Coordinates of C-alpha atoms in Angstrom, one line a residue:
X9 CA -35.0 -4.1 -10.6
X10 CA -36.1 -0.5 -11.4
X11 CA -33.4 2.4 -11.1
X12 CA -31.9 2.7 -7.9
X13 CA -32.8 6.9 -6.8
X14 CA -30.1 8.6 -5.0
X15 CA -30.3 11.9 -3.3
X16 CA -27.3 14.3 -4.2
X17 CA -24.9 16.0 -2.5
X18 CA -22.8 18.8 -4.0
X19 CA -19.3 20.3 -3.2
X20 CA -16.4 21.9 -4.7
X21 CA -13.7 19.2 -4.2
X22 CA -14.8 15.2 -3.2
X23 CA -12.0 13.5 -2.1
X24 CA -11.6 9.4 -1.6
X25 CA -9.7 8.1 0.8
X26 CA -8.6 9.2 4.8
X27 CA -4.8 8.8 3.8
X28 CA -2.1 11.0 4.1
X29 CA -2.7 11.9 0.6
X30 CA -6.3 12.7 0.9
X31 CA -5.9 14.5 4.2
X32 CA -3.3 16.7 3.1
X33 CA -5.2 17.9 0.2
X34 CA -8.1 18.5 1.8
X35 CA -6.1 21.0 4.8
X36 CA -4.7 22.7 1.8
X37 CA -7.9 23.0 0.0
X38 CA -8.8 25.0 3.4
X39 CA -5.8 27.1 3.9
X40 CA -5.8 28.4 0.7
X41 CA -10.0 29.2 0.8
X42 CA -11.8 28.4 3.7
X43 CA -15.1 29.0 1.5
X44 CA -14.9 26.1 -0.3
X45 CA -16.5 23.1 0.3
X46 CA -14.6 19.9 0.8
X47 CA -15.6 16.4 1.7
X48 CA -13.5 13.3 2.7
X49 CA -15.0 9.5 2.1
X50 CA -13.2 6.8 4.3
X51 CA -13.8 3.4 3.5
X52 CA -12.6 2.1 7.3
X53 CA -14.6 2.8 10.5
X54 CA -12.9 5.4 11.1
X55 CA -10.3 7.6 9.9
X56 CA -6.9 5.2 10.3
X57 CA -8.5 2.2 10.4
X58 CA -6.9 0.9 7.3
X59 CA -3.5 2.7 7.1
X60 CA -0.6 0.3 7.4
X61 CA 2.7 1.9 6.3
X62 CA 6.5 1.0 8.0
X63 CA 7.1 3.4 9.0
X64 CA 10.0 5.8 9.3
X65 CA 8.5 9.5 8.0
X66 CA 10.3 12.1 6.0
X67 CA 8.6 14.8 7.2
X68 CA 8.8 17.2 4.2
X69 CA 5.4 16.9 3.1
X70 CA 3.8 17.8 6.2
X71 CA 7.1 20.7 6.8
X72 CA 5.1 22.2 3.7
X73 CA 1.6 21.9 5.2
X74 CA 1.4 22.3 8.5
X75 CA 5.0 24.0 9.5
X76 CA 4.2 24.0 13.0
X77 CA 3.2 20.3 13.2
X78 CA 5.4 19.9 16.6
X79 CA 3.4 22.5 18.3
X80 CA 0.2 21.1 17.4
X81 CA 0.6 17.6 19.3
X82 CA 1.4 15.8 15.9
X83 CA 1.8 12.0 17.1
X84 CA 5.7 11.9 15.7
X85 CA 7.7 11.9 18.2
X86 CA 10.5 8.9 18.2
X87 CA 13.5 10.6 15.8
X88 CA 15.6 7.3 14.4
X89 CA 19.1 7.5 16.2
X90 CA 20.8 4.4 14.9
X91 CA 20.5 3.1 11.1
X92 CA 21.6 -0.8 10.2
X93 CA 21.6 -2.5 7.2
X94 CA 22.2 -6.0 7.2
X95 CA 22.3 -9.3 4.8
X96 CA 21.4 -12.2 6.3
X97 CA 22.8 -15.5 5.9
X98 CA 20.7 -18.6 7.4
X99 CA 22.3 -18.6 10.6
X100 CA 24.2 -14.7 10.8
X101 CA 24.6 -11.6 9.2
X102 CA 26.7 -9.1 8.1
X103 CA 26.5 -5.6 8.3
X104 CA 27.1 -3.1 5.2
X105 CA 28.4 0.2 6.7
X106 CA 26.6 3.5 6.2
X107 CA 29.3 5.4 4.4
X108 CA 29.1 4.0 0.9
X109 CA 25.6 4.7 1.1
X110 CA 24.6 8.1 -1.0
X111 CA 22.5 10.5 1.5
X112 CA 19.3 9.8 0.4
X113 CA 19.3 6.7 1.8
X114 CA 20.2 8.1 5.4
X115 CA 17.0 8.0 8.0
X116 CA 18.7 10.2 10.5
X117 CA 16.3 13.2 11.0
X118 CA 13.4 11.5 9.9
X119 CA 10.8 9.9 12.2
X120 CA 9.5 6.6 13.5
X121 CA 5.5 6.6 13.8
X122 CA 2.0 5.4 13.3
X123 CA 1.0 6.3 9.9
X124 CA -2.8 5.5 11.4
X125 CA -2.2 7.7 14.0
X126 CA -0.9 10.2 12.0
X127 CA -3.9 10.5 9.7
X128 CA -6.3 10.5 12.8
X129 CA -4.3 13.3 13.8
X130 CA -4.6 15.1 10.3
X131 CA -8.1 14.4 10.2
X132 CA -8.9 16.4 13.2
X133 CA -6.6 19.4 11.9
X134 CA -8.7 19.2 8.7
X135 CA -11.7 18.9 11.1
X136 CA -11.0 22.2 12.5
X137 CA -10.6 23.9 9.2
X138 CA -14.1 23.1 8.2
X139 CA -13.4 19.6 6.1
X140 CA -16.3 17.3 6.2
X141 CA -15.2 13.4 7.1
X142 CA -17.5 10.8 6.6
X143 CA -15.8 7.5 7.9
X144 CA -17.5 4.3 7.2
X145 CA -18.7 5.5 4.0
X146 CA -17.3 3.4 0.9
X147 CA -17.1 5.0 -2.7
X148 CA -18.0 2.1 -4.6
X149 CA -18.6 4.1 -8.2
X150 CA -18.1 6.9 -10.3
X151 CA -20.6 9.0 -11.3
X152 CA -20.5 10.0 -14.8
X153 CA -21.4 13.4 -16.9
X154 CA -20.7 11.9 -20.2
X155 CA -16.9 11.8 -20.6
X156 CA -16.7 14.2 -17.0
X157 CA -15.8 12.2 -13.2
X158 CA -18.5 14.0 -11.7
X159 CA -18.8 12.6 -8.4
X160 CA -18.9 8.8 -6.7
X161 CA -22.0 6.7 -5.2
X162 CA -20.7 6.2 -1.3
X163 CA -22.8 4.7 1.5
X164 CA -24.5 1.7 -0.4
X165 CA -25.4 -0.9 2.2
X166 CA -28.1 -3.5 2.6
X167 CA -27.4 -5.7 -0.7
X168 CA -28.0 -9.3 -0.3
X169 CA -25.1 -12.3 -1.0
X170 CA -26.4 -12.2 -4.6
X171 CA -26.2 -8.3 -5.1
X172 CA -30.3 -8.1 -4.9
X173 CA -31.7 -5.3 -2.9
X174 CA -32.2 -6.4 1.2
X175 CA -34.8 -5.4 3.3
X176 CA -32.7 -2.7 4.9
X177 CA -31.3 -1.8 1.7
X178 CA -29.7 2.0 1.8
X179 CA -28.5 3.1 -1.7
X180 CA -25.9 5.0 -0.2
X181 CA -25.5 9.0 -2.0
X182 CA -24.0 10.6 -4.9
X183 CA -21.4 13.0 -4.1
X184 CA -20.6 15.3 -6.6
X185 CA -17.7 17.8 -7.0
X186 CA -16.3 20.0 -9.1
X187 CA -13.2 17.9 -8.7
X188 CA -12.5 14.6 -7.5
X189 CA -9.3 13.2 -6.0
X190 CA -8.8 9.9 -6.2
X191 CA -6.6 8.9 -3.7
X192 CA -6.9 5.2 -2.3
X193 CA -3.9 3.8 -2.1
X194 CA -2.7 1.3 -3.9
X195 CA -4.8 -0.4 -6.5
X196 CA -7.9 1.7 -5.8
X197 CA -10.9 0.3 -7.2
X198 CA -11.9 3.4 -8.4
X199 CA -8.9 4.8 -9.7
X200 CA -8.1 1.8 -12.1
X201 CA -11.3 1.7 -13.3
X202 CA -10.2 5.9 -14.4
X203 CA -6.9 4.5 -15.6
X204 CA -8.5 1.9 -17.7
X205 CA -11.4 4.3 -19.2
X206 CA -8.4 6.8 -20.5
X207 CA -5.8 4.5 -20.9
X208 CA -3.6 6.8 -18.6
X209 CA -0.9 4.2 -18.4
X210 CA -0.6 4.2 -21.8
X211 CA 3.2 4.8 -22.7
X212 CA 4.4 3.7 -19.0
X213 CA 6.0 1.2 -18.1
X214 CA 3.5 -1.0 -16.1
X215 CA 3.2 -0.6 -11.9
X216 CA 5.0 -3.2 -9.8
X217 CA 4.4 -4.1 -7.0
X218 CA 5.5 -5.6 -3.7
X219 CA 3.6 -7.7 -0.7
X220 CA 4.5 -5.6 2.8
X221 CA 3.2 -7.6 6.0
X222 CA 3.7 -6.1 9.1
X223 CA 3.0 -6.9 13.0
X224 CA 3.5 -5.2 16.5
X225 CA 5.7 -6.7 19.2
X226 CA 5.7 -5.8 22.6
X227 CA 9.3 -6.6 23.8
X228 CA 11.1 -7.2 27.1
X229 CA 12.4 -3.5 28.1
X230 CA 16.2 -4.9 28.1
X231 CA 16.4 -5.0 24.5
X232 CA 14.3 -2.3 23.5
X233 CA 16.6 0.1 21.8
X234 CA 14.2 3.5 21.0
X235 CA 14.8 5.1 17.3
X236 CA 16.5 2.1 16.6
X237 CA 15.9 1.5 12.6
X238 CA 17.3 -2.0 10.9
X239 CA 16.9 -3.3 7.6
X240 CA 17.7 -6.8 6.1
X241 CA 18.1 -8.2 2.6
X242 CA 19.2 -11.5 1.9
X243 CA 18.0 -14.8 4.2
X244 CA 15.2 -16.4 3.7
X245 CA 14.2 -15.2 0.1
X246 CA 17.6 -15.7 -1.3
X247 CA 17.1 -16.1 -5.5
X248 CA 12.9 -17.3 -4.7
X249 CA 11.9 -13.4 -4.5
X250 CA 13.3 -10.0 -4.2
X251 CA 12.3 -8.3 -0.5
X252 CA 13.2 -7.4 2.5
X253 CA 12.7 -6.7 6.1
X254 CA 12.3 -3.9 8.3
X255 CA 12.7 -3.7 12.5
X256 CA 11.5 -0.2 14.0
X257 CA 11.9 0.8 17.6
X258 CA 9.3 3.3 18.7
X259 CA 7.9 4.4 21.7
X260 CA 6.7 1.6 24.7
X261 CA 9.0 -1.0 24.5
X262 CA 7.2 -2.0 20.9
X263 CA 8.9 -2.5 17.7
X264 CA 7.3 -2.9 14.2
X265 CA 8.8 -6.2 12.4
X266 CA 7.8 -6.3 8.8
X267 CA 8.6 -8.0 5.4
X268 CA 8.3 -7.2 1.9
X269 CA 8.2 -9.5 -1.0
X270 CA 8.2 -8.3 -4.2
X271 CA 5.5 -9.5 -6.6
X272 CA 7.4 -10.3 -9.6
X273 CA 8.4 -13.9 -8.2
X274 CA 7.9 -16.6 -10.6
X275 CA 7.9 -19.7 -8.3
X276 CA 4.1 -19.8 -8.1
X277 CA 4.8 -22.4 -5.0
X278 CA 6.6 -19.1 -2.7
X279 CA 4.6 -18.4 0.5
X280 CA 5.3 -14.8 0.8
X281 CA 3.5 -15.5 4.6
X282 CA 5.4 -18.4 5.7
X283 CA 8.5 -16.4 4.4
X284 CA 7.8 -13.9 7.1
X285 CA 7.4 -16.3 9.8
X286 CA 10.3 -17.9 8.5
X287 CA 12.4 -14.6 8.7
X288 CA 11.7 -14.1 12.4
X289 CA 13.6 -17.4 13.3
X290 CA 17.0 -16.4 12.4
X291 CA 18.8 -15.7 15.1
X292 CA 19.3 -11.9 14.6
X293 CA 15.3 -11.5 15.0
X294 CA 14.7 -13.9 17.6
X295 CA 16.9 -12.8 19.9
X296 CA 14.7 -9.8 19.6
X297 CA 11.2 -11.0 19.8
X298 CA 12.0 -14.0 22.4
X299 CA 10.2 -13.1 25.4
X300 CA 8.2 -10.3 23.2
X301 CA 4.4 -10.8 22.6
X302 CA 2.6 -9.7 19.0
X303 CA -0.5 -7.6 19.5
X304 CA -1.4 -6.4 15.6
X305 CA -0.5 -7.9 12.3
X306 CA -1.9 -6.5 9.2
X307 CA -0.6 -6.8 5.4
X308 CA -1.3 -4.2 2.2
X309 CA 0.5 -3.9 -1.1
X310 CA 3.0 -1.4 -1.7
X311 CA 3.4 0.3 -5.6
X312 CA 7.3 -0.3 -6.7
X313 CA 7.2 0.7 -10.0
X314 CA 8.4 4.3 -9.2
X315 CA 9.1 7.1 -12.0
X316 CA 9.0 5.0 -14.9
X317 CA 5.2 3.8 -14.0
X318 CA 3.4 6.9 -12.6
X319 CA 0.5 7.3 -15.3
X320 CA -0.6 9.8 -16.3
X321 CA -2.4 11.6 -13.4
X322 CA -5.3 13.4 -15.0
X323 CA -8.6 12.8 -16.6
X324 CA -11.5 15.5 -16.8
X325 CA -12.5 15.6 -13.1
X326 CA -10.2 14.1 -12.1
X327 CA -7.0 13.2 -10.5
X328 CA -4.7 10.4 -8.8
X329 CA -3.5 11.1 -5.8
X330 CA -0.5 9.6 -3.5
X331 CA 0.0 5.6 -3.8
X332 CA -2.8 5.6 -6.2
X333 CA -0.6 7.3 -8.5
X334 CA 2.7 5.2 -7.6
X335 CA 4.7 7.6 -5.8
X336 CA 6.8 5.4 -3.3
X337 CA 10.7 5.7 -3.0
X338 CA 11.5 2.1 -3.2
X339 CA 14.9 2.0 -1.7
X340 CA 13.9 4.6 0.6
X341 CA 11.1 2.5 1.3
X342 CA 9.2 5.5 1.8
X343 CA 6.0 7.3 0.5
X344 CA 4.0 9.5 2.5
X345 CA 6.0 12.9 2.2
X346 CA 5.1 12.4 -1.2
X347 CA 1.6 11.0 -1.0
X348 CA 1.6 14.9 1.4
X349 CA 3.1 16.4 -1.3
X350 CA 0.5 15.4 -3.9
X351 CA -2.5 16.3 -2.0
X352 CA -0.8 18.9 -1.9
X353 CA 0.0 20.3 -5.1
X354 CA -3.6 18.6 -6.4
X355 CA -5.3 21.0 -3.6
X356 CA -3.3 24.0 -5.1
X357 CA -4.3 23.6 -9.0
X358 CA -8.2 22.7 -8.1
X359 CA -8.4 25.9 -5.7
X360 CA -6.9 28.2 -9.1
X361 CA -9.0 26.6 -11.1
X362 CA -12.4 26.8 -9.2
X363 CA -11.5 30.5 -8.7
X364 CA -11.7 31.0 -12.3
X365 CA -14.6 29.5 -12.8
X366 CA -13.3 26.4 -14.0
X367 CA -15.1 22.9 -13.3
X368 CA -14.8 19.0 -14.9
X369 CA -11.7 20.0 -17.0
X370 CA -8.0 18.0 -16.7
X371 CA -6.0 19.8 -13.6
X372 CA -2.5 20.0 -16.2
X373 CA -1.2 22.6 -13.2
X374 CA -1.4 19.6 -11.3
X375 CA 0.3 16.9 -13.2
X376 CA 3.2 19.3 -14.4
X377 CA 3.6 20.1 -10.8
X378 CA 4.1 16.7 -9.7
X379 CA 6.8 16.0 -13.0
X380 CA 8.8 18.9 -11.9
X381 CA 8.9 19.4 -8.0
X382 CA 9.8 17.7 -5.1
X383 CA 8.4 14.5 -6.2
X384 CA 9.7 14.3 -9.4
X385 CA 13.8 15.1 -7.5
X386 CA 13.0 12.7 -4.8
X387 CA 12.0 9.3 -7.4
X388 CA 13.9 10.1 -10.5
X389 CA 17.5 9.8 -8.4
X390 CA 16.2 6.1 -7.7
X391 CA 14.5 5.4 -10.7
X392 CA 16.9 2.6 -11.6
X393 CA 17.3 0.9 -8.6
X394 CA 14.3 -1.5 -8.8
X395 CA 14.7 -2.5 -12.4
X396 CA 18.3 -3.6 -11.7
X397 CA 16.9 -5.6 -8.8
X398 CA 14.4 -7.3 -11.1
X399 CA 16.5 -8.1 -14.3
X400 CA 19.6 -8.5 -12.6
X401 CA 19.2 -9.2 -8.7
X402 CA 20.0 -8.4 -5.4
X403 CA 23.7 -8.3 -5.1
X404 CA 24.3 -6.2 -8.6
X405 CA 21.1 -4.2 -7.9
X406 CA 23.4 -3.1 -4.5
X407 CA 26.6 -2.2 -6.6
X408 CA 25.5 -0.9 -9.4
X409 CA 22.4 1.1 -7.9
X410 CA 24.2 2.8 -5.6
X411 CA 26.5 3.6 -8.0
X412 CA 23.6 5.0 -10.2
X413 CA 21.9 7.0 -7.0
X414 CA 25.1 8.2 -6.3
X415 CA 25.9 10.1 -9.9
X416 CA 22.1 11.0 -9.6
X417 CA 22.6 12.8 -6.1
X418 CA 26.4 14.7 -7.0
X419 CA 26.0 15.4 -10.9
X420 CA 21.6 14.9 -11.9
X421 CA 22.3 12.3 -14.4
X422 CA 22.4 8.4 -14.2
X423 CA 25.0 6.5 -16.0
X424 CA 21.9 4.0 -17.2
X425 CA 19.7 6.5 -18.7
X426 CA 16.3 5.1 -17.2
X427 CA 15.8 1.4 -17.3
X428 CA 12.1 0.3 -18.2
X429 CA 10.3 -2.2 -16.1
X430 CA 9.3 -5.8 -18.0
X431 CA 5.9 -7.4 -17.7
X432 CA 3.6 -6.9 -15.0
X433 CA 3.8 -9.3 -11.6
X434 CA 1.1 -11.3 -12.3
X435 CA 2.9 -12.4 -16.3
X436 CA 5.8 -13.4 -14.1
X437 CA 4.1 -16.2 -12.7
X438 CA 5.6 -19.4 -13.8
X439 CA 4.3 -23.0 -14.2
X440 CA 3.9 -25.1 -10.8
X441 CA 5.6 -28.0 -12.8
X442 CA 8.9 -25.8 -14.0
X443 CA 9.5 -24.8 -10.2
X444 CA 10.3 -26.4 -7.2
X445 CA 7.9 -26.8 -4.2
X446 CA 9.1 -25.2 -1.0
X447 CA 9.0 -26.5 2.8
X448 CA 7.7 -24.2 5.7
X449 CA 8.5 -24.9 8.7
X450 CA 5.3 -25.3 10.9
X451 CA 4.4 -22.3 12.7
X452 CA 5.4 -22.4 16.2
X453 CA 3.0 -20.2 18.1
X454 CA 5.8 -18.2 19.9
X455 CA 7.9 -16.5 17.1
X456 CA 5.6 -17.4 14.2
X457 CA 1.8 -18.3 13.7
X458 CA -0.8 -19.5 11.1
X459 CA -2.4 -17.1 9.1
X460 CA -5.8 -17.3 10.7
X461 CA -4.8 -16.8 14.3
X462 CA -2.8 -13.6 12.9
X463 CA -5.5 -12.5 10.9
X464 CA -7.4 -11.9 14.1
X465 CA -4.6 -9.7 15.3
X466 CA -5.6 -7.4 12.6
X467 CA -8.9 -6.8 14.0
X468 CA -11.2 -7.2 10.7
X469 CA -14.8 -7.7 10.1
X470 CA -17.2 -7.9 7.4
X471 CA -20.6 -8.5 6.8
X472 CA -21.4 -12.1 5.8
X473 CA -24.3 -11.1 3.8
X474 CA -23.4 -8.9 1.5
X475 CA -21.9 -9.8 -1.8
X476 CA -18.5 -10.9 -1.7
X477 CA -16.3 -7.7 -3.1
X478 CA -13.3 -10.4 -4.5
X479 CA -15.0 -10.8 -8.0
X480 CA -14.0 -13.6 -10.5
X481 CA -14.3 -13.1 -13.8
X482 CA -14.9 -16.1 -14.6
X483 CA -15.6 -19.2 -12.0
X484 CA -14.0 -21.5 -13.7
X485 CA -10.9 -20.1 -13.9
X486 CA -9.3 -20.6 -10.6
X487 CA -9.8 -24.6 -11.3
X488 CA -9.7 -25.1 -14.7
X489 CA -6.8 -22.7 -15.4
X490 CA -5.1 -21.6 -12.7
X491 CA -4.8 -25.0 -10.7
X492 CA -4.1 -26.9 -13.1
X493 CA -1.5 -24.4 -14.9
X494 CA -0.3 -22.8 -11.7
X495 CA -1.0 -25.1 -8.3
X496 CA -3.8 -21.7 -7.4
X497 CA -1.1 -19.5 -6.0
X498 CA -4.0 -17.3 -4.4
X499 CA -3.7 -20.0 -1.6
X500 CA -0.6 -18.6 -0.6
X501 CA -0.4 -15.0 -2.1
X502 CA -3.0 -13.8 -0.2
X503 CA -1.5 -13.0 3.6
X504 CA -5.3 -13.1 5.2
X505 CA -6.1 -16.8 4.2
X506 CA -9.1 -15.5 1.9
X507 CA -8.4 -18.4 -0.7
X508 CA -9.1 -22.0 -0.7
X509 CA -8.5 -25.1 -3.0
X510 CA -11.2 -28.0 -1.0
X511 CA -11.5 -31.1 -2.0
X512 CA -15.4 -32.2 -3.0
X513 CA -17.4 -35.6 -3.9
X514 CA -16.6 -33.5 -7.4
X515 CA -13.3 -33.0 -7.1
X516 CA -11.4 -29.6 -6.0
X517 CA -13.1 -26.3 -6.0
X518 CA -12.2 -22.6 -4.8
X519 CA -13.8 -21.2 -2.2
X520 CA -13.4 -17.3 -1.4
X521 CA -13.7 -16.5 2.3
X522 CA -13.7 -12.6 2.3
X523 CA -14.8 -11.9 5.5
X524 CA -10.7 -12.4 6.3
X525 CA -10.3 -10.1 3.5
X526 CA -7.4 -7.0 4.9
X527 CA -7.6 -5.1 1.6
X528 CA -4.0 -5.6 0.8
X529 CA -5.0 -6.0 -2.9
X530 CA -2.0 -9.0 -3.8
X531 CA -4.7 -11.1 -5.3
X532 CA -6.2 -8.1 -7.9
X533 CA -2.3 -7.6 -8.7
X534 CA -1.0 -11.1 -8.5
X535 CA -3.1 -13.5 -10.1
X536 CA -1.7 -15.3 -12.8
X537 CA -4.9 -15.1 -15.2
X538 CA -5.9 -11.4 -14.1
X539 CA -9.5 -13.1 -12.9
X540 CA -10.2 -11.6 -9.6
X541 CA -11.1 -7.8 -9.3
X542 CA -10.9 -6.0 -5.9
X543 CA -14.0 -3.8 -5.1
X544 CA -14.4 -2.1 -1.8
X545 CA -17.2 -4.0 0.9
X546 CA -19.8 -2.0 2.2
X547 CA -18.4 1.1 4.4
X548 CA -16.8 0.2 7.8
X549 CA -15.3 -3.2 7.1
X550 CA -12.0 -4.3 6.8
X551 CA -9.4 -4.5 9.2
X552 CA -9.0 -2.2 12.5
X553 CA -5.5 -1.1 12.8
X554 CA -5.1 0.5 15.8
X555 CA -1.6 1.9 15.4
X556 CA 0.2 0.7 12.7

């Protein structure tokens, strides 16, 4: 095949992802000079399209960008009035009270919303500042200048199922900038393949990870209970998985039921789906959703490493920005006043530096922002909590973490120094044969569903004949190694379905079906043998979150 010829486009700062981190750094980019040119790829269809977050918003980060959000029609609107935490038993509950709990962990005066709707709103304020969006338009490399990020290739489309070039073949457009900001969320294709060129975890401790699944329920109007915010812990993971749940009341009578596993499990039979159908059974939940319908459902992986596993956030051209770079609270199971903070602070170093003439070099202004600011206060006070969870689970994680977040939050020292994280999530993985298998109930259409029918709640689409963007390594591995060693724990990792294990005249093989594919990234994090690699589709597919 000869050379693929692309037509270049130049600006001062190319930024990767419609997020709140992305967005944010391209409105300050625009404050600060409105001269400068700055350009926005989306991978979704539009901007929004594939944000899924909780979510109850500190609103910090956007206080410091756009003070008079209110006034502007931002869509954030429902403040939380009541706060629950609960354990949950198999058949009940009980409730820990909100006074031992240091501060920090309080949601009162933050905000329930829409993350998606959020960053359509953003977009259209970085719209009017002169920002250039292009939605629908995938960055699927880097574009080199020797050692120098110098841009990315976005717009590709047209390959065939075997990567050769269609008839409609388009080969997309380099992008270049004197600056790129990577920010893609979590495990962004491009940003690991940065990390990995630089080594820029090197020293770290490495990124965890959790699963976060998530759908919309419209319930009966008696038991809607606006600004309402409840969390649970406990019932049904018990000692299988660390996780969670979380029940938000906004706006319509709707409430946002969602569960978080966390990816360090080592029974490779746990269902992290089933788990969540499962959880909406107990009685606490169904009293709730009884009578309720589900209209979305959508699933993406949340970083959980914290302080101890941000890497380091520079390269020449370059930075990480928001959940690319790790930055969620994990107790506060919160994210984007950071990930607004970042874009922030990365839009403030790359505007200095382009107005002295500076281009391609390592934005240090940037990273020693980030390790001594608001960020760095807001995840160092919690930087022990999920370590203790991990090594020495739930219950102790409860005592002794809030202990810890406590002396953090009155004196700005912990009693534990900081605790490192162990292996990654996918070395945890244990052997099918060491483990016990585990029995789901069968979904029953009302309170709980099959992955497939939930799948199509989440709206997404892709091409069936472009080359499947879940690459293996090596083919053999998922049968040879990972079946044999591991019962294929892809089949139930991944909340879409995407993975299969069928039974031939040839015995088993795997079969990928991507066009379920919702871009959560579980199986490039998860799999025990590190064999499949996440690259984006061509532009526009994926899910089609409408609010979540």
């Amino acid at each position: 095949m000869s050379e693929i010829v692309r037509e270049s486009m130049e600006y001062d700062v190319v930024i990767v992802g419609g997020g709140p981190a992305g967005l944010s750094a391209a409105i300050r980019l625009k404050q600060i000079d409105p001269d400068l040119n700055v350009v926005v790829l989306e991978k979704g269809s539009e901007v929004g399209a594939h944000i899924l977050s909780g979510a109850v918003l500190d609103t910090s980060g956007l206080d410091a960008l756009i003070p008079d959000w209110k006034a502007k029609g931002a869509p954030i609107k429902t403040a939380v009035k009541t706060d629950n935490f609960y354990i949950l038993g198999p058949a009940g509950q009980m409730r820990i009270p909100n006074w031992p709990m240091p501060p920090l962990m309080s949601n009162h005066g933050k905000y329930i919303v829409s993350m998606a709707n959020v960053c359509r709103w953003m977009a259209e304020q970085a719209e009017e500042l002169g920002v250039e969006i292009f939605p629908g338009m995938a960055a699927s490399e880097i574009v080199w200048d020797g050692d120098r990020v110098a841009g990315v290739v976005a717009g590709e489309f047209g390959k065939n199922a075997d990567g050769s070039i269609g008839d409609g073949y388009e080969p997309g457009m380099e992008l270049r900038g004197k600056y790129v900001f990577l920010s893609e969320g979590v495990r962004g294709s491009l940003a690991k393949v940065v990390m990995e060129r630089f080594d820029l975890s090197k020293g770290k401790c490495p990124q965890k990870f959790g699963l976060g699944m998530k759908e919309i329920w419209e319930i009966d109007p008696a038991k809607h209970r606006e600004g309402t915010v409840t969390h649970t812990m406990g019932w049904p993971l018990g000692s299988n998985a660390g996780g969670g749940s979380f029940i938000y009341h906004l706006e319509n009578n709707q409430v946002y039921v969602g569960f978080v596993v966390h990816l360090n499990y080592e029974n490779p039979h746990l269902f992290p789906y089933m788990e969540f159908q499962r959880f909406k059974h107990h009685p606490l939940v169904a009293e709730l959703l009884e009578g309720g319908k589900r209209v979305a459902y959508g699933a993406r992986a949340i970083s959980e490493g914290g302080w101890q596993s941000i890497p380091k956030l520079t390269a020449p051209g370059a930075v990480l920005l928001g959940c690319s770079a790790g930055l969620v609270n994990v107790p506060r199971i919160k994210g984007n006043h950071n990930a607004m903070l970042s874009g922030i602070a990365a839009a403030e170093a790359a505007a200095k530096a382009i107005a002295a003439g500076r281009e391609g070099d390592e934005l240090v202004d940037y990273e020693a922002d980030l390790r001594s600011g608001p960020i760095a206060a807001d995840l160092k006070k919690v930087r022990n909590v999920k370590p203790m969870w991990s090594h020495w689970g739930m219950l102790p994680s409860l005592v002794f973490g809030g202990l810890d977040m406590w002396t953090n939050n009155l004196f700005g020292f912990s009693l534990f120094g900081t605790l490192k994280h162990g292996k990654n999530d996918a070395a945890h993985t244990g052997e099918a044969s060491k483990y016990p298998k585990i029995e789901y109930p069968r979904p029953d259409g009302k309170l709980s569903f099959d992955r497939l029918t939930n799948v199509s709640f989440s709206f997404t689409n892709h091409e069936e004949s472009q080359p499947c963007h879940l690459q293996l390594k090596d083919p053999t591995v998922p049968i040879a190694v990972n079946l044999a060693k591991y019962d294929e724990p892809a089949q139930r990792y991944c909340p879409a379905g995407v993975y299969e294990v069928l039974e031939g005249e040839d015995g088993p093989r795997f079969q990928i079906n991507f066009q379920n594919c919702v871009h959560c990234k579980t199986c490039d994090i998860k799999d025990p043998s590190q064999n499949i690699t996440w690259t984006t589709p061509q532009g526009g597919d994926g899910p089609n979150y409408p609010n979540m």
